[in-house]
Amino acid sequence: ILNVEQSPQSLHVQEGDSTNFTCSFPSSNFYALHWYRWETAKSPEALFVMTLNGDEKKKGRISATLNTKEGYSYLYIKGSQPEDSATYLCAFIDNTDKLIFGTGTRLQVFP
Amino acid sequence: EAGVTQFPSHSVIEKGQTVTLRCDPISGHDNLYWYRRVMGKEIKFLLHFVKESKQDESGMPNNRFLAERTGGTYSTLKVQPAELEDSGVYFCASSQDRVGYTFGSGTRLTVV
């Protein structure tokens, strides 16, 4: 059974704080690691697709790193804003071509 | 480019009734996936179509669920008869390769 774990489950921060979340996944048969941002009643929005060990990707104030050998990825948000409030999902793909999701980290940013 | 469209956005049905969910993928995307999120839990894979063929249906919960993709375009997911534990958000995603997945906004199914 493949497990993808995300921590923390939820996070409340003040506007301007920087924050980070963890995603851990199986280190065998790794193909890719996806990060999504999801607001209820909307489509999960793709943030990053990471494939190479040591990858670092950045999109505005959000960045992510990947360690495939030890099976973890970090997502960082610098200077959180209220509009960053959402659930952040990571999903692992192995050679079976299906996304295996973690339960997500629910972020709330207070003004 | 139009995204992945799902219909209806919400459905409330009684236990024992039938519901059909529809997904229109991005035009030209051969891969179409169904996923489901039960409240408080992770999004879980249901099945994967490549064009009109079922590539992997290992995530389908039981034989009350039937998915079709006639002609390799849109897909339907029918639940018959619906049970209380079928409540959740049903997502569809499409992809042309294994790298970029585009999700629809989901159908929130409530069985009462």
CSV table of C-alpha atoms in Angstrom, one decimal:
chain,number,residue,atom,x,y,z
A,1,ILE,CA,0.0,0.0,0.0
A,2,LEU,CA,1.4,3.4,-1.0
A,3,ASN,CA,1.1,6.2,1.5
A,4,VAL,CA,1.5,9.9,1.0
A,5,GLU,CA,1.7,11.8,4.2
A,6,GLN,CA,1.3,15.5,4.6
A,7,SER,CA,2.0,17.6,7.6
A,8,PRO,CA,0.7,19.6,9.3
A,9,GLN,CA,-3.0,18.9,8.7
A,10,SER,CA,-3.9,22.5,9.2
A,11,LEU,CA,-2.1,25.7,9.8
A,12,HIS,CA,-3.2,29.2,10.9
A,13,VAL,CA,-0.8,32.1,10.2
A,14,GLN,CA,-0.9,35.8,10.3
A,15,GLU,CA,-0.6,37.8,7.1
A,16,GLY,CA,3.1,38.3,6.3
A,17,ASP,CA,4.3,35.1,8.0
A,18,SER,CA,6.3,32.6,6.0
A,19,THR,CA,5.3,29.0,6.2
A,20,ASN,CA,6.1,25.6,5.0
A,21,PHE,CA,4.5,22.2,4.6
A,22,THR,CA,5.9,18.7,4.2
A,23,CYS,CA,4.9,15.8,1.9
A,24,SER,CA,6.5,12.4,2.4
A,25,PHE,CA,6.1,9.6,-0.2
A,26,PRO,CA,7.5,6.2,-1.1
A,27,SER,CA,11.0,6.6,-2.5
A,28,SER,CA,10.8,3.5,-4.7
A,29,ASN,CA,9.4,3.6,-8.3
A,30,PHE,CA,9.3,7.4,-8.2
A,31,TYR,CA,8.1,9.1,-11.4
A,32,ALA,CA,6.9,12.6,-10.3
A,33,LEU,CA,5.5,14.6,-7.4
A,34,HIS,CA,2.7,17.1,-7.9
A,35,TRP,CA,1.7,20.0,-5.7
A,36,TYR,CA,-1.8,21.5,-6.1
A,37,ARG,CA,-3.6,24.4,-4.5
A,38,TRP,CA,-7.3,23.7,-3.9
A,39,GLU,CA,-10.2,25.9,-2.8
A,40,THR,CA,-13.5,24.2,-2.1
A,41,ALA,CA,-15.9,24.2,-5.1
A,42,LYS,CA,-13.0,25.0,-7.5
A,43,SER,CA,-10.6,22.9,-9.6
A,44,PRO,CA,-7.4,21.8,-7.9
A,45,GLU,CA,-4.8,24.2,-9.4
A,46,ALA,CA,-1.5,22.7,-10.4
A,47,LEU,CA,1.4,24.5,-8.7
A,48,PHE,CA,4.4,22.3,-9.5
A,49,VAL,CA,5.4,19.1,-11.2
A,50,MET,CA,8.7,17.8,-9.8
A,51,THR,CA,10.6,14.9,-11.3
A,52,LEU,CA,14.3,15.2,-10.5
A,53,ASN,CA,16.0,14.7,-7.1
A,54,GLY,CA,17.2,18.0,-5.9
A,55,ASP,CA,14.6,19.9,-8.0
A,56,GLU,CA,13.7,23.4,-6.7
A,57,LYS,CA,10.8,25.2,-8.3
A,58,LYS,CA,9.4,28.7,-7.7
A,59,LYS,CA,6.2,30.5,-8.7
A,60,GLY,CA,5.9,33.9,-7.2
A,61,ARG,CA,6.0,33.7,-3.4
A,62,ILE,CA,5.6,29.9,-3.5
A,63,SER,CA,8.5,27.5,-3.9
A,64,ALA,CA,9.1,23.7,-3.5
A,65,THR,CA,12.0,21.3,-3.1
A,66,LEU,CA,12.2,17.6,-3.8
A,67,ASN,CA,14.3,14.8,-2.3
A,68,THR,CA,13.4,11.5,-4.0
A,69,LYS,CA,16.1,9.5,-2.2
A,70,GLU,CA,14.6,10.1,1.2
A,71,GLY,CA,11.0,10.6,-0.1
A,72,TYR,CA,10.0,14.1,0.9
A,73,SER,CA,9.1,17.5,-0.6
A,74,TYR,CA,8.7,20.8,1.0
A,75,LEU,CA,6.4,23.6,-0.1
A,76,TYR,CA,7.2,27.1,1.1
A,77,ILE,CA,5.1,30.2,1.1
A,78,LYS,CA,6.9,33.5,1.7
A,79,GLY,CA,5.0,36.4,3.2
A,80,SER,CA,1.6,34.7,3.3
A,81,GLN,CA,-1.4,36.6,2.1
A,82,PRO,CA,-5.1,36.0,2.9
A,83,GLU,CA,-5.6,34.9,-0.7
A,84,ASP,CA,-3.2,32.0,-0.1
A,85,SER,CA,-5.8,30.4,2.2
A,86,ALA,CA,-6.6,27.0,0.6
A,87,THR,CA,-5.8,23.3,1.0
A,88,TYR,CA,-2.4,22.4,-0.4
A,89,LEU,CA,-2.3,18.9,-1.8
A,90,CYS,CA,0.7,16.8,-2.9
A,91,ALA,CA,0.4,13.7,-5.1
A,92,PHE,CA,2.9,11.1,-6.0
A,93,ILE,CA,3.0,9.2,-9.3
A,94,ASP,CA,4.8,5.9,-9.7
A,95,ASN,CA,4.9,3.7,-12.8
A,96,THR,CA,1.2,2.9,-12.5
A,97,ASP,CA,0.2,6.3,-13.9
A,98,LYS,CA,-2.2,7.3,-11.2
A,99,LEU,CA,-1.9,10.2,-8.7
A,100,ILE,CA,-1.8,9.1,-5.1
A,101,PHE,CA,-2.7,12.0,-2.9
A,102,GLY,CA,-2.0,13.0,0.6
A,103,THR,CA,-4.8,14.4,2.8
A,104,GLY,CA,-3.6,17.9,2.3
A,105,THR,CA,-2.6,20.8,4.5
A,106,ARG,CA,-5.3,23.4,5.1
A,107,LEU,CA,-3.8,26.9,5.4
A,108,GLN,CA,-5.7,29.8,6.8
A,109,VAL,CA,-4.0,33.2,6.6
A,110,PHE,CA,-5.5,35.9,8.9
A,111,PRO,CA,-5.2,39.6,8.0
B,1,GLU,CA,-8.3,26.5,-24.1
B,2,ALA,CA,-11.4,25.3,-22.3
B,3,GLY,CA,-10.7,23.4,-19.1
B,4,VAL,CA,-12.1,20.1,-17.8
B,5,THR,CA,-15.9,20.5,-17.3
B,6,GLN,CA,-17.9,18.5,-14.9
B,7,PHE,CA,-21.7,18.4,-14.6
B,8,PRO,CA,-23.6,18.7,-12.3
B,9,SER,CA,-21.6,20.7,-9.8
B,10,HIS,CA,-23.9,19.4,-7.0
B,11,SER,CA,-26.3,16.5,-6.7
B,12,VAL,CA,-28.4,15.5,-3.8
B,13,ILE,CA,-30.2,12.2,-4.1
B,14,GLU,CA,-31.8,9.6,-1.9
B,15,LYS,CA,-30.3,6.3,-1.0
B,16,GLY,CA,-31.2,3.8,-3.7
B,17,GLN,CA,-31.5,6.3,-6.5
B,18,THR,CA,-29.3,6.5,-9.5
B,19,VAL,CA,-27.0,9.4,-10.4
B,20,THR,CA,-24.9,10.0,-13.5
B,21,LEU,CA,-21.9,12.3,-13.4
B,22,ARG,CA,-20.4,13.7,-16.6
B,23,CYS,CA,-16.9,14.9,-17.4
B,24,ASP,CA,-15.8,16.7,-20.6
B,25,PRO,CA,-12.0,16.6,-20.8
B,26,ILE,CA,-9.8,19.0,-22.6
B,27,SER,CA,-10.1,18.4,-26.3
B,28,GLY,CA,-7.4,16.1,-27.6
B,29,HIS,CA,-6.5,14.6,-24.2
B,30,ASP,CA,-6.4,10.9,-24.5
B,31,ASN,CA,-6.1,10.2,-20.8
B,32,LEU,CA,-9.2,10.7,-18.5
B,33,TYR,CA,-9.2,10.0,-14.8
B,34,TRP,CA,-11.9,9.8,-12.2
B,35,TYR,CA,-11.0,10.5,-8.5
B,36,ARG,CA,-13.1,10.8,-5.4
B,37,ARG,CA,-12.7,12.6,-2.1
B,38,VAL,CA,-14.8,11.4,0.8
B,39,MET,CA,-15.0,14.1,3.5
B,40,GLY,CA,-11.9,14.4,5.6
B,41,LYS,CA,-9.9,11.9,3.6
B,42,GLU,CA,-7.5,12.0,0.7
B,43,ILE,CA,-8.5,12.2,-2.9
B,44,LYS,CA,-8.5,8.6,-4.2
B,45,PHE,CA,-8.1,7.2,-7.7
B,46,LEU,CA,-11.1,5.5,-9.2
B,47,LEU,CA,-10.2,4.7,-12.8
B,48,HIS,CA,-8.2,5.7,-15.9
B,49,PHE,CA,-9.3,5.8,-19.5
B,50,VAL,CA,-7.0,5.9,-22.5
B,51,LYS,CA,-9.3,7.1,-25.3
B,52,GLU,CA,-12.3,4.8,-24.9
B,53,SER,CA,-10.5,2.0,-23.2
B,54,LYS,CA,-10.3,1.4,-19.4
B,55,GLN,CA,-6.6,1.3,-18.7
B,56,ASP,CA,-7.0,0.8,-14.9
B,57,GLU,CA,-10.2,0.5,-12.9
B,58,SER,CA,-8.6,-0.8,-9.7
B,59,GLY,CA,-9.9,2.0,-7.6
B,60,MET,CA,-13.6,1.5,-8.4
B,61,PRO,CA,-15.3,0.7,-5.0
B,62,ASN,CA,-17.7,-1.9,-6.2
B,63,ASN,CA,-20.1,-2.9,-9.1
B,64,ARG,CA,-22.5,-0.2,-8.2
B,65,PHE,CA,-20.2,2.2,-10.1
B,66,LEU,CA,-20.0,2.1,-13.9
B,67,ALA,CA,-17.8,4.4,-16.0
B,68,GLU,CA,-18.0,4.8,-19.7
B,69,ARG,CA,-16.2,6.9,-22.3
B,70,THR,CA,-17.9,6.3,-25.6
B,71,GLY,CA,-15.9,7.5,-28.6
B,72,GLY,CA,-13.1,8.6,-26.4
B,73,THR,CA,-14.5,12.0,-25.7
B,74,TYR,CA,-16.6,12.8,-22.6
B,75,SER,CA,-17.0,10.3,-19.8
B,76,THR,CA,-19.9,9.4,-17.5
B,77,LEU,CA,-19.8,7.8,-14.1
B,78,LYS,CA,-23.0,6.2,-12.9
B,79,VAL,CA,-23.7,5.2,-9.4
B,80,GLN,CA,-26.6,2.7,-9.1
B,81,PRO,CA,-28.0,2.3,-6.5
B,82,ALA,CA,-26.4,5.0,-4.5
B,83,GLU,CA,-25.5,4.4,-0.9
B,84,LEU,CA,-24.8,6.9,1.9
B,85,GLU,CA,-21.0,6.2,1.8
B,86,ASP,CA,-20.9,7.3,-1.8
B,87,SER,CA,-21.2,10.9,-0.7
B,88,GLY,CA,-18.2,13.0,-1.6
B,89,VAL,CA,-16.6,15.1,-4.3
B,90,TYR,CA,-16.0,13.3,-7.6
B,91,PHE,CA,-13.2,14.9,-9.6
B,92,CYS,CA,-12.3,14.3,-13.2
B,93,ALA,CA,-8.9,15.0,-14.7
B,94,SER,CA,-7.5,14.8,-18.2
B,95,SER,CA,-3.9,14.6,-19.5
B,96,GLN,CA,-2.2,14.3,-22.8
B,97,ASP,CA,1.0,12.9,-21.1
B,98,ARG,CA,1.8,11.8,-17.5
B,99,VAL,CA,3.2,15.2,-16.5
B,100,GLY,CA,0.4,17.7,-16.8
B,101,TYR,CA,-3.0,16.9,-15.3
B,102,THR,CA,-5.9,19.3,-15.5
B,103,PHE,CA,-8.7,18.8,-13.0
B,104,GLY,CA,-12.4,19.8,-13.2
B,105,SER,CA,-14.0,21.6,-10.3
B,106,GLY,CA,-15.7,18.4,-9.2
B,107,THR,CA,-19.3,17.1,-8.6
B,108,ARG,CA,-20.3,17.2,-4.9
B,109,LEU,CA,-22.6,14.2,-4.4
B,110,THR,CA,-24.7,14.0,-1.3
B,111,VAL,CA,-26.7,10.8,-0.7
B,112,VAL,CA,-29.4,11.2,2.0
